[in-house]
Tab-separated table of C-alpha atoms in Angstrom:
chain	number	residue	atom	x	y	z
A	1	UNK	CA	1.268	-35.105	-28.487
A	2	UNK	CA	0.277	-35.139	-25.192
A	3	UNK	CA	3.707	-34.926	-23.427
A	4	UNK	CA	4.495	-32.133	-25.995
A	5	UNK	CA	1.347	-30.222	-24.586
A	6	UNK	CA	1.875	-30.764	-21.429
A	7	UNK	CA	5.330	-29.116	-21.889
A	8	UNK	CA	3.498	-26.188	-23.593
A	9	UNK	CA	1.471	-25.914	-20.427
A	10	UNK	CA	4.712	-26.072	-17.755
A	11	UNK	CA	6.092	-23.046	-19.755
A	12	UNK	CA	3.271	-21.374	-19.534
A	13	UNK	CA	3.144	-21.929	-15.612
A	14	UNK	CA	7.013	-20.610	-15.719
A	15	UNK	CA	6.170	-17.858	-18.105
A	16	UNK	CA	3.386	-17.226	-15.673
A	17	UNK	CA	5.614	-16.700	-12.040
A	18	UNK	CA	8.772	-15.430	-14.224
A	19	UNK	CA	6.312	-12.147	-15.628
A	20	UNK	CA	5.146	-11.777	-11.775
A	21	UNK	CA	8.514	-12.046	-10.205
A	22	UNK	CA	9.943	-9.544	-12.727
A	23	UNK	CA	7.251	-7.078	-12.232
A	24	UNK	CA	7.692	-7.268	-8.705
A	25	UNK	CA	11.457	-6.925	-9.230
A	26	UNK	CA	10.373	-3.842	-11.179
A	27	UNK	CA	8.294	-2.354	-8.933
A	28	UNK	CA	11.018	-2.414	-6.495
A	29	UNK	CA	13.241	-0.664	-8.051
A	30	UNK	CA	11.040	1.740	-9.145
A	31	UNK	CA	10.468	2.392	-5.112
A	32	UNK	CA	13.922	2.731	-4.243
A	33	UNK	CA	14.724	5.140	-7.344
A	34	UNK	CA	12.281	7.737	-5.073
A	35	UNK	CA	14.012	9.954	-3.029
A	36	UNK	CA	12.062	12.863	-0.656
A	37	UNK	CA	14.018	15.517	0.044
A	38	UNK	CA	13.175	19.468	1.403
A	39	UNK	CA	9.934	18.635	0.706
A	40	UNK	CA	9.975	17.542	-2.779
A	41	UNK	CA	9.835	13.954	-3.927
A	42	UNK	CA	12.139	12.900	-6.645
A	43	UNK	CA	12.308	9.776	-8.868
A	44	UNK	CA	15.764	9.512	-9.688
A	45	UNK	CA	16.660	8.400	-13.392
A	46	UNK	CA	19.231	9.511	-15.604
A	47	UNK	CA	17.623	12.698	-16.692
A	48	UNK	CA	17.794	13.800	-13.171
A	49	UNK	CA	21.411	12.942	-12.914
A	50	UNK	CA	22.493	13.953	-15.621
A	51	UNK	CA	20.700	17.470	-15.247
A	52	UNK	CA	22.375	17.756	-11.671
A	53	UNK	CA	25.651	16.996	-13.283
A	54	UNK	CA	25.549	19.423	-15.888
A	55	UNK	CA	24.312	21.874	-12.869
A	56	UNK	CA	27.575	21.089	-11.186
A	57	UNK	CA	29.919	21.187	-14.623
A	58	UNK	CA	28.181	24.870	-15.054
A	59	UNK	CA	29.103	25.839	-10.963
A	60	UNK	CA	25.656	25.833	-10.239
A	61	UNK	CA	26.437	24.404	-6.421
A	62	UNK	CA	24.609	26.106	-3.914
A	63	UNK	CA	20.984	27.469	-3.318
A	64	UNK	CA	19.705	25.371	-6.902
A	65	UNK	CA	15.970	25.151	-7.730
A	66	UNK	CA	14.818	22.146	-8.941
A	67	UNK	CA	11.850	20.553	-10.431
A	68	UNK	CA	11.126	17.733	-8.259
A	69	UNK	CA	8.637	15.042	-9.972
A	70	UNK	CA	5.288	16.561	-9.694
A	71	UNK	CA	7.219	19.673	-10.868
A	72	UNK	CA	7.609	21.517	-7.278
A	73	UNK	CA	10.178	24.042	-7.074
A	74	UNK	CA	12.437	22.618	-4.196
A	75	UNK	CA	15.234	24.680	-3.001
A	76	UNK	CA	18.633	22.368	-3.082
A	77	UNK	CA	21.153	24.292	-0.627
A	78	UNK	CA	24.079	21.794	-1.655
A	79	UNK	CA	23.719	20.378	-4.897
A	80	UNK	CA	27.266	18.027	-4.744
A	81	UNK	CA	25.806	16.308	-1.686
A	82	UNK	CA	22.716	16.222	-3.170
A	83	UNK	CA	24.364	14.713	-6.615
A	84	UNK	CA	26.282	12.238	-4.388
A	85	UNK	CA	23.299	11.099	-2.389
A	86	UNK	CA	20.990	10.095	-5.598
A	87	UNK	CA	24.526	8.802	-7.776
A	88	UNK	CA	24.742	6.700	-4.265
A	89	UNK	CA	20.943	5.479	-4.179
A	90	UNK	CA	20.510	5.182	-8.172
A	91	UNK	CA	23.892	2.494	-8.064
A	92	UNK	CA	22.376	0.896	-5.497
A	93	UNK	CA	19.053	-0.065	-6.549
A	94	UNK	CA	19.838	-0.761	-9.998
A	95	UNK	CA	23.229	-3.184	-9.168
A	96	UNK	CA	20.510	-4.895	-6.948
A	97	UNK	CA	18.061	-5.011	-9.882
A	98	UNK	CA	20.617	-6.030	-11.936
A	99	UNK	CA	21.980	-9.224	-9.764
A	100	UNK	CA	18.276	-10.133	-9.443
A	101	UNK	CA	17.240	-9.587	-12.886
A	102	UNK	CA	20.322	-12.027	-13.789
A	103	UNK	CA	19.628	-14.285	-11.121
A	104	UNK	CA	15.883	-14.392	-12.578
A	105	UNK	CA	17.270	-15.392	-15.883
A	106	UNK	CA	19.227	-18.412	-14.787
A	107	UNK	CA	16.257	-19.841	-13.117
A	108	UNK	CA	14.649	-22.207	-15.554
A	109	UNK	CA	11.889	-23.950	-13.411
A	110	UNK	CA	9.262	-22.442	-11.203
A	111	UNK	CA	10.894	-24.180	-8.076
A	112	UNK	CA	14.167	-22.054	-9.064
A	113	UNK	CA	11.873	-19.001	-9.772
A	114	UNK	CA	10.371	-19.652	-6.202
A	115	UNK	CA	13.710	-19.894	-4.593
A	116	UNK	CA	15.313	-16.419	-5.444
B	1	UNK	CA	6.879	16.799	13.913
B	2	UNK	CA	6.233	13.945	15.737
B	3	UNK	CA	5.482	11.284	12.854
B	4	UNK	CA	4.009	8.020	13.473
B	5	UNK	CA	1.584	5.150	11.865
B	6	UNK	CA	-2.278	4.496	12.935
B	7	UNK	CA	-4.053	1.185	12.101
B	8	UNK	CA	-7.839	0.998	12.885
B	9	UNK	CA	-9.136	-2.736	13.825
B	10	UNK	CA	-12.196	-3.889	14.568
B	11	UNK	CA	-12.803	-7.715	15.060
B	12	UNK	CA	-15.931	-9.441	13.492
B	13	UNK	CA	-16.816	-13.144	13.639
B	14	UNK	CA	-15.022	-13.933	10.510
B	15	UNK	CA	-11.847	-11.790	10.651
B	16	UNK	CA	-9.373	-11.173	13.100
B	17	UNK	CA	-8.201	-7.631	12.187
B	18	UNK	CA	-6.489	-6.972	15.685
B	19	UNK	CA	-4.208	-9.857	15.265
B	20	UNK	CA	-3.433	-8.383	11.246
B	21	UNK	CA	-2.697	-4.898	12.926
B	22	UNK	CA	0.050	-6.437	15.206
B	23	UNK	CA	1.499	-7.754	11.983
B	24	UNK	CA	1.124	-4.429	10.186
B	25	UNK	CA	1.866	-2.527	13.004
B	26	UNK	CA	5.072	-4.340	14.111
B	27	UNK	CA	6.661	-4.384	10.425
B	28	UNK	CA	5.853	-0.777	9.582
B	29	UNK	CA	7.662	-0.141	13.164
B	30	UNK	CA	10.779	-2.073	11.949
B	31	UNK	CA	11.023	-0.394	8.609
B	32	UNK	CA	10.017	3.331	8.796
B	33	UNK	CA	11.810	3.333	12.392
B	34	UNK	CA	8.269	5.639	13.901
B	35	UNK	CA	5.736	4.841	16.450
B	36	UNK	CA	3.017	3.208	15.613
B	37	UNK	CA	-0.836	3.047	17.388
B	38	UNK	CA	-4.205	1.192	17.089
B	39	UNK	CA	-7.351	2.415	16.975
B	40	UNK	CA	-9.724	-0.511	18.279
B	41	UNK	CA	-13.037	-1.180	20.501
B	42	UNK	CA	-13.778	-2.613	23.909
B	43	UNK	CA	-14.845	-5.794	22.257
B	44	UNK	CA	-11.766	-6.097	19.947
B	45	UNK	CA	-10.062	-5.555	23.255
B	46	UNK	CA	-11.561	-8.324	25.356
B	47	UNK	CA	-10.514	-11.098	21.880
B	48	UNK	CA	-7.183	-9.589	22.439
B	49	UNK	CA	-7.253	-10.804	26.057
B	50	UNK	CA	-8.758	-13.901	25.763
B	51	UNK	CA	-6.859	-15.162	22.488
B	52	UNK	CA	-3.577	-13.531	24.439
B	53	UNK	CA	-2.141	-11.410	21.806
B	54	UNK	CA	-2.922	-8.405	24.189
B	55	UNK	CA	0.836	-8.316	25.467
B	56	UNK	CA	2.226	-8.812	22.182
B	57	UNK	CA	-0.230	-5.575	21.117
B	58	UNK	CA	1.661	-3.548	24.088
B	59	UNK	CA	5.096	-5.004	22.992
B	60	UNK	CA	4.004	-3.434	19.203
B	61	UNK	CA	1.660	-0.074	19.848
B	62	UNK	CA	2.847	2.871	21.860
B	63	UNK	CA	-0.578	3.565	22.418
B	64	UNK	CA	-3.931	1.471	22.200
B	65	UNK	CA	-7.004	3.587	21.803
B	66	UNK	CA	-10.130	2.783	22.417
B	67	UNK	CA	-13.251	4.343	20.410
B	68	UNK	CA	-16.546	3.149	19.946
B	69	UNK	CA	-17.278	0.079	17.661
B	70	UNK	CA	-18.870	1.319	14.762
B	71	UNK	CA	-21.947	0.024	13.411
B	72	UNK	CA	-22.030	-3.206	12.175
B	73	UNK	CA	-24.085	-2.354	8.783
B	74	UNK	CA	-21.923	-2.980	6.400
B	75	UNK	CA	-21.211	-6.350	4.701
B	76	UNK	CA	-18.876	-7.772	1.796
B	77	UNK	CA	-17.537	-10.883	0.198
B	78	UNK	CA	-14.848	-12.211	1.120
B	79	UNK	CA	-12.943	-14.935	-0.945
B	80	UNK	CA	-9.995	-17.456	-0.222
B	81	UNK	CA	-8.827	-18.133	-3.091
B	82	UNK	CA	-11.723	-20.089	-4.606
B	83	UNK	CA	-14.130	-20.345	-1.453
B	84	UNK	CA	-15.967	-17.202	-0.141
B	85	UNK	CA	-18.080	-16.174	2.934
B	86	UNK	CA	-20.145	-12.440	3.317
B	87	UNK	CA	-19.213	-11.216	6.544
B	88	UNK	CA	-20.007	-8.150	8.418
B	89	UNK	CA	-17.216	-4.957	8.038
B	90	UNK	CA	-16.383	-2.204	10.235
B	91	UNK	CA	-15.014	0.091	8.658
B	92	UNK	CA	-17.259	3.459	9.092
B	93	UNK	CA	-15.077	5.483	11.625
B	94	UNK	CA	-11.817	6.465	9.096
B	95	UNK	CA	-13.265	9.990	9.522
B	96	UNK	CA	-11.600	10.075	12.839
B	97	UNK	CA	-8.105	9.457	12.139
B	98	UNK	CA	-7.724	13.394	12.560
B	99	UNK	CA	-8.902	13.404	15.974
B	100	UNK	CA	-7.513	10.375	17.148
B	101	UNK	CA	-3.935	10.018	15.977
B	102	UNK	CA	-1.266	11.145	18.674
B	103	UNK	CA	0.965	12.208	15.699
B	104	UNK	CA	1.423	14.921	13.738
B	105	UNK	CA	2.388	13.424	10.259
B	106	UNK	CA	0.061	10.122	10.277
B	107	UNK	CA	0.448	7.499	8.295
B	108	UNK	CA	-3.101	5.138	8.163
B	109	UNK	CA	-2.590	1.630	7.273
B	110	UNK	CA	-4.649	-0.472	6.771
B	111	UNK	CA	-4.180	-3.955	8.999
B	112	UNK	CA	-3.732	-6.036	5.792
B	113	UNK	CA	-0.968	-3.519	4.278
B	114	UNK	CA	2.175	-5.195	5.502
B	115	UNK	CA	5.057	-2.576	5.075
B	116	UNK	CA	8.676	-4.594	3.758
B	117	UNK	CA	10.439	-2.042	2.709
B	118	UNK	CA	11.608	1.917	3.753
B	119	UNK	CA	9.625	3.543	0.341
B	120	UNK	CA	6.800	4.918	2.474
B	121	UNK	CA	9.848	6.758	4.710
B	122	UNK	CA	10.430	9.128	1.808
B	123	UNK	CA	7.016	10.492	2.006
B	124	UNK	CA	7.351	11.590	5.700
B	125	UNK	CA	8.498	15.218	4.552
B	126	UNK	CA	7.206	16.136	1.290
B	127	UNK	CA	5.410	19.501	1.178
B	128	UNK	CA	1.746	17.984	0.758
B	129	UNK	CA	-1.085	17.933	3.960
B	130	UNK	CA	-2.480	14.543	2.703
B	131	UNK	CA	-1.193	11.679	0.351
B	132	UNK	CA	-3.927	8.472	-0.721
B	133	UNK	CA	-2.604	6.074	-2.736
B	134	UNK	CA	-2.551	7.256	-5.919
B	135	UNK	CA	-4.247	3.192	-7.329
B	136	UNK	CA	-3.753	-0.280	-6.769
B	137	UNK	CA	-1.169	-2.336	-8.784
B	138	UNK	CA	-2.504	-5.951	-9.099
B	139	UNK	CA	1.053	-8.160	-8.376
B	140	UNK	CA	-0.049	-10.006	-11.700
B	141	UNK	CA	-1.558	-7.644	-14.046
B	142	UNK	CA	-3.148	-4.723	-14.269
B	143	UNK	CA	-5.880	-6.238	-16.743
B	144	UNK	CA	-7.496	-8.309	-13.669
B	145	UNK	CA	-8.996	-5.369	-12.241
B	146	UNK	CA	-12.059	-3.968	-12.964
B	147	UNK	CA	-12.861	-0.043	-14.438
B	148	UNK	CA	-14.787	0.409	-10.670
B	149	UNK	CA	-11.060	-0.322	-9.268
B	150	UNK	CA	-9.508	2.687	-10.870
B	151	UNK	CA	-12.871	4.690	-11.121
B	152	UNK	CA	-15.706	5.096	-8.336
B	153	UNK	CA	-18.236	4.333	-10.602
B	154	UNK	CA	-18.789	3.834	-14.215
B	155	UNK	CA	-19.253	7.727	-15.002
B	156	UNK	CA	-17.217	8.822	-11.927
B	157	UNK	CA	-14.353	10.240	-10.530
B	158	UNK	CA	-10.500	8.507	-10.107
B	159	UNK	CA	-10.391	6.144	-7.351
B	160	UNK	CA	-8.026	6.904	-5.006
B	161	UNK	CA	-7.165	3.538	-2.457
B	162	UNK	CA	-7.412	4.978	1.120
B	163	UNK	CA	-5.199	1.311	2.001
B	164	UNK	CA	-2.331	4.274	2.724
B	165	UNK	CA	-3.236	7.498	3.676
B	166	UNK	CA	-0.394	9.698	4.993
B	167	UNK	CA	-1.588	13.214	6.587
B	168	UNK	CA	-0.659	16.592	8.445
B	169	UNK	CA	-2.378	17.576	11.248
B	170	UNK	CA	-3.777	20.884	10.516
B	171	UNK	CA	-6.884	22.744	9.926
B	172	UNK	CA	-6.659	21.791	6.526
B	173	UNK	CA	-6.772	17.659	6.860
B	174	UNK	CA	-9.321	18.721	9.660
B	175	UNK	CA	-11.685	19.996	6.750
B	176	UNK	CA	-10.706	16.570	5.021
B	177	UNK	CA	-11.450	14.085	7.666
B	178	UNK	CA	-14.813	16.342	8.003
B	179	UNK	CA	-15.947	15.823	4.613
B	180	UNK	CA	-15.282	12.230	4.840
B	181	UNK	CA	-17.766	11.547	7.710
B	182	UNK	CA	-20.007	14.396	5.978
B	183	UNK	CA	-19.935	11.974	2.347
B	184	UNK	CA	-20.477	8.545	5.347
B	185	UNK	CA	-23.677	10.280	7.034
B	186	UNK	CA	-25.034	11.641	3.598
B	187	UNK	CA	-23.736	8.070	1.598
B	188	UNK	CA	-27.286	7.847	-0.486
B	189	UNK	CA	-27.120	11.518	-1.557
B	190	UNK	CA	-23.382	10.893	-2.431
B	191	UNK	CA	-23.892	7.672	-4.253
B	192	UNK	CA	-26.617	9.608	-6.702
B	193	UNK	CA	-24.423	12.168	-7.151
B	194	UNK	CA	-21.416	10.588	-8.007
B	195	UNK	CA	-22.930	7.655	-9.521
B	196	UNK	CA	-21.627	4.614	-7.340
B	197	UNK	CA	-23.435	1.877	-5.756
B	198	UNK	CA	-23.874	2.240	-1.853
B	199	UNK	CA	-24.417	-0.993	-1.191
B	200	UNK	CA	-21.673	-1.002	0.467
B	201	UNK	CA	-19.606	2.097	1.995
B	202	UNK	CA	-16.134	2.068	1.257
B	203	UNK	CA	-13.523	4.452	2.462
B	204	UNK	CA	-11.815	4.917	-0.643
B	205	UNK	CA	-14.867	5.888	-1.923
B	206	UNK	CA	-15.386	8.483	0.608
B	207	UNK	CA	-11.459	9.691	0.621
B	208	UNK	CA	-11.730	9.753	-3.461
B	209	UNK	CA	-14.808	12.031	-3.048
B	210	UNK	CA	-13.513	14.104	-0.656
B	211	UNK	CA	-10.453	14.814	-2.338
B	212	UNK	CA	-12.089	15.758	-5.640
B	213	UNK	CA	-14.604	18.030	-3.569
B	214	UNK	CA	-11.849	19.904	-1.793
B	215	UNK	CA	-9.460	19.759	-5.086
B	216	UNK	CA	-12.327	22.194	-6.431
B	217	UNK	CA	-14.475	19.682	-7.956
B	218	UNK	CA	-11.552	18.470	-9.969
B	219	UNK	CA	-9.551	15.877	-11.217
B	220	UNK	CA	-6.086	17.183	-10.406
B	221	UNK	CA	-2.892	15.441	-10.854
B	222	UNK	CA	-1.372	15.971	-7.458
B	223	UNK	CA	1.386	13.878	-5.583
B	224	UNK	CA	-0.403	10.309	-3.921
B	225	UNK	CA	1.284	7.692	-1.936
B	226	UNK	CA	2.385	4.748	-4.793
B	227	UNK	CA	0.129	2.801	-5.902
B	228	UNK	CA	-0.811	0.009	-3.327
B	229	UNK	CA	0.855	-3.562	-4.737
B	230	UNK	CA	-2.245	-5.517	-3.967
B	231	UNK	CA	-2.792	-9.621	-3.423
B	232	UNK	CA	-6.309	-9.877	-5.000
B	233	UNK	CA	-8.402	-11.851	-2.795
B	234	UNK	CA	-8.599	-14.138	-4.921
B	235	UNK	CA	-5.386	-15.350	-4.657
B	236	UNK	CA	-3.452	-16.807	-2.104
B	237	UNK	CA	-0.975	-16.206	0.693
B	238	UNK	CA	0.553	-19.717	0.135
B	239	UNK	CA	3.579	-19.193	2.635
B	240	UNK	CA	6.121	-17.617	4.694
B	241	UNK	CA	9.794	-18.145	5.241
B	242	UNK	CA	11.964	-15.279	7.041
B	243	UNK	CA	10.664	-12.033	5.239
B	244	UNK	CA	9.708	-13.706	1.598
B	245	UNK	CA	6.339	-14.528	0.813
B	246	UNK	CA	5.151	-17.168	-1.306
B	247	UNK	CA	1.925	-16.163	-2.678
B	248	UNK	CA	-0.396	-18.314	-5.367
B	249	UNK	CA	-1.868	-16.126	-8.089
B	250	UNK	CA	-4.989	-17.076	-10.601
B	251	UNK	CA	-4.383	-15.531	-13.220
B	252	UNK	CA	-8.230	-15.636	-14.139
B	253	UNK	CA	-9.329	-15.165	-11.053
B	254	UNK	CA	-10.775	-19.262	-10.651
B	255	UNK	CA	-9.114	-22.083	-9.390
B	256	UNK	CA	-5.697	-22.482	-11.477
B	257	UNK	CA	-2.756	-20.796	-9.444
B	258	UNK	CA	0.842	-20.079	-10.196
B	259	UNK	CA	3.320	-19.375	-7.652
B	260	UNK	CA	5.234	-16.259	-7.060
B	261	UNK	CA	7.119	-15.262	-4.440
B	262	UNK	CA	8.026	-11.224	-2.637
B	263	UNK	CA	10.654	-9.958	-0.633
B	264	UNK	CA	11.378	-6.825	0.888
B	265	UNK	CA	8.466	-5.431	-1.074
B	266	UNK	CA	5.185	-3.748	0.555
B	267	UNK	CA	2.231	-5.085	-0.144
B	268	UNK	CA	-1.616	-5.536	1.038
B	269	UNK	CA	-3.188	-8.738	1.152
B	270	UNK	CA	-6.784	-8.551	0.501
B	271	UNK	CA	-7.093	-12.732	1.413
B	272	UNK	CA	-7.639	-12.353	5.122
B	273	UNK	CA	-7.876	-15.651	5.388
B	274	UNK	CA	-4.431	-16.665	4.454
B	275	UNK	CA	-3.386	-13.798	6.058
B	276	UNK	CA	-4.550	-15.604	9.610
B	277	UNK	CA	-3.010	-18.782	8.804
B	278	UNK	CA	0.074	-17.792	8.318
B	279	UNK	CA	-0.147	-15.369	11.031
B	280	UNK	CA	2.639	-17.481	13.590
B	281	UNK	CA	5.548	-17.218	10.999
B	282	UNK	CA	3.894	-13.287	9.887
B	283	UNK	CA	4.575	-12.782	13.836
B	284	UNK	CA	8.045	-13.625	13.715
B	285	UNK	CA	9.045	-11.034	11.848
B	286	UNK	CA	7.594	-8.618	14.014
């Protein structure tokens, strides 16, 4: 009984640092997905790329309004480089969020938690 | 646009805020790639000498200014981790951030905020005179703070955390900075109006009221800085090694910790405490 508690009680330790470490993971990515630009502030996520896309797919290229996320009206002179630069940051903060969420996952102790 | 960051620091017998701002000052440096300069007193100046960090503060701060110490009538608790001391807390001279930063887009730390990654950067340019922190974010749990951490008093307005402030030099922030050493000199008529306890002045307090003033006595949904990712003081700045941070976190706020680590992540460190002992490995990353 009391080895089977104090099992209980380790997980809950783990459960304890994984929940932090994968908030803070969150958080992170969260802060890279936001991208100032002319002004505006953007939180890329796949409405936003998508919507850009379909801008593109429609020749909607140059001298585009958008929204930005506290619904600004920013003035986008080249929307291709401006699709390229948020495809470019979204990959790379969520293939980093990715590797760490996985690498989070295979840690099954607190002392492998601690050593991402 | 020149664009830089300010830190204020002002020593008491407890806390060793100049040697924090060299740490805050030096990583904000490395990751936003701008100037950075400290706002401190004669007396914070003369520690700096003696405990011979003064050189390093050179190495770090394009420009050290010297003001006035403000008045030392202000006091709060501190805690490490379990243990706690009331100590004396200088913090009454925010108000003259417009006057005395050498930049035109200013971003105000404070010396505990310890900046890890380039997020702030993207806020150098948006279309907005002045950004606050829009709350803080408790690294374990939102459900550890307190209604008076999201609201300035029971009945009053949002709080917004004054830990980042980023600003525009202009005749507009110039009303701002106004109103905040108005809401400092008239802090009793403020705290009745608004409902909060003056006990003890607090500059997110002020920067909250301010803001709703000038928003037209409203609570309007404009842009902020992130929320602040915030070490409770409570917990524990356990370690550092190279740029991660192990960090021991009660999860009720007593004297049972579990370990977490950050990396490359911002965050302010209300522990002061374990701030300064880990200050020698904090420096090397600087």
């Amino acid at each position: 009984m009391q080895e089977q508690l104090q099992q209980a009680l380790d997980f809950a330790n783990y459960k304890q640092t994984f929940s932090i470490q994968k908030k803070v993971l969150k958080e992170k990515n969260a802060a890279k997905l936001t991208f100032g630009f002319q002004g505006g502030l953007f939180h890329i996520n796949q409405t936003l790329l998508t919507f850009v896309e379909i801008l593109i797919l429609k020749g909607r290229t140059t001298a585009v309004v958008l929204l930005d996320s506290n619904q600004n009206p920013i003035l986008i002179p080249n929307l291709e480089e401006f699709r390229d630069e948020i495809f470019s940051r979204y990959f790379e903060a969520t293939n980093e969020y990715f590797e760490a969420d996985q690498s989070l996952k295979k840690s099954r102790s607190v002392e492998k938690l601690l050593a991402q | 646009m020149t664009k830089g960051i300010l830190i204020y620091a002002h020593n008491n017998r407890s806390v060793d805020y100049a040697l924090m701002s060299i740490v805050a000052g030096g990583l904000a440096k490395k990751q936003l790639q701008v100037p950075a300069s400290l706002v401190t007193d004669q007396s914070t100046i003369d520690w700096m000498h003696e405990s011979k960090i003064y050189d390093k503060a050179q190495e770090v701060f394009e420009n050290i200014i010297i003001v006035p110490r403000p008045p030392a009538n202000n006091y709060r608790r501190l805690h490490d981790g379990v243990d706690h001391s009331t100590v004396t807390f200088m913090n009454g001279n925010r108000y003259s951030a417009w006057k005395q930063t050498p930049y035109d887009r200013t971003l105000m730390i404070d010396a505990d905020f310890f900046i890890f990654s380039k997020t702030l950067g993207e806020y150098w340019d948006v279309d907005n005179d002045i950004l606050i922190g829009e709350s803080i974010n408790d690294i374990y749990d939102n459900n550890r703070l307190g209604y008076c951490d999201r609201y300035i008093s029971e009945v009053g307005t949002k709080l917004y955390w004054a830990t980042t402030v980023m600003f525009t030099k202009n005749s507009y922030t110039k009303l701002f900075f106004d109103l905040v050493q108005i809401i400092l000199d008239n802090y009793q008529y403020f705290a009745d109006t608004y409902r909060f306890d003056s006990k003890q002045y607090r500059n997110d307090v002020a920067f909250s009221i301010a803001k709703h003033i000038l928003d037209g006595f409203e609570n309007i949904d404009t842009l902020s800085l992130p929320p602040v990712l915030t070490l409770l003081d409570k917990d524990i700045l356990h370690d550092v090694d190279q740029d991660k941070l192990t960090v021991l976190v009660s999860h009720k706020l007593d004297a049972n910790f579990c370990a977490a680590t950050l990396k490359n992540t911002d965050i302010h460190i209300m522990n002061k405490q374990s701030i300064v002992r880990n200050i020698s490995k904090l420096m090397e990353l600087v």
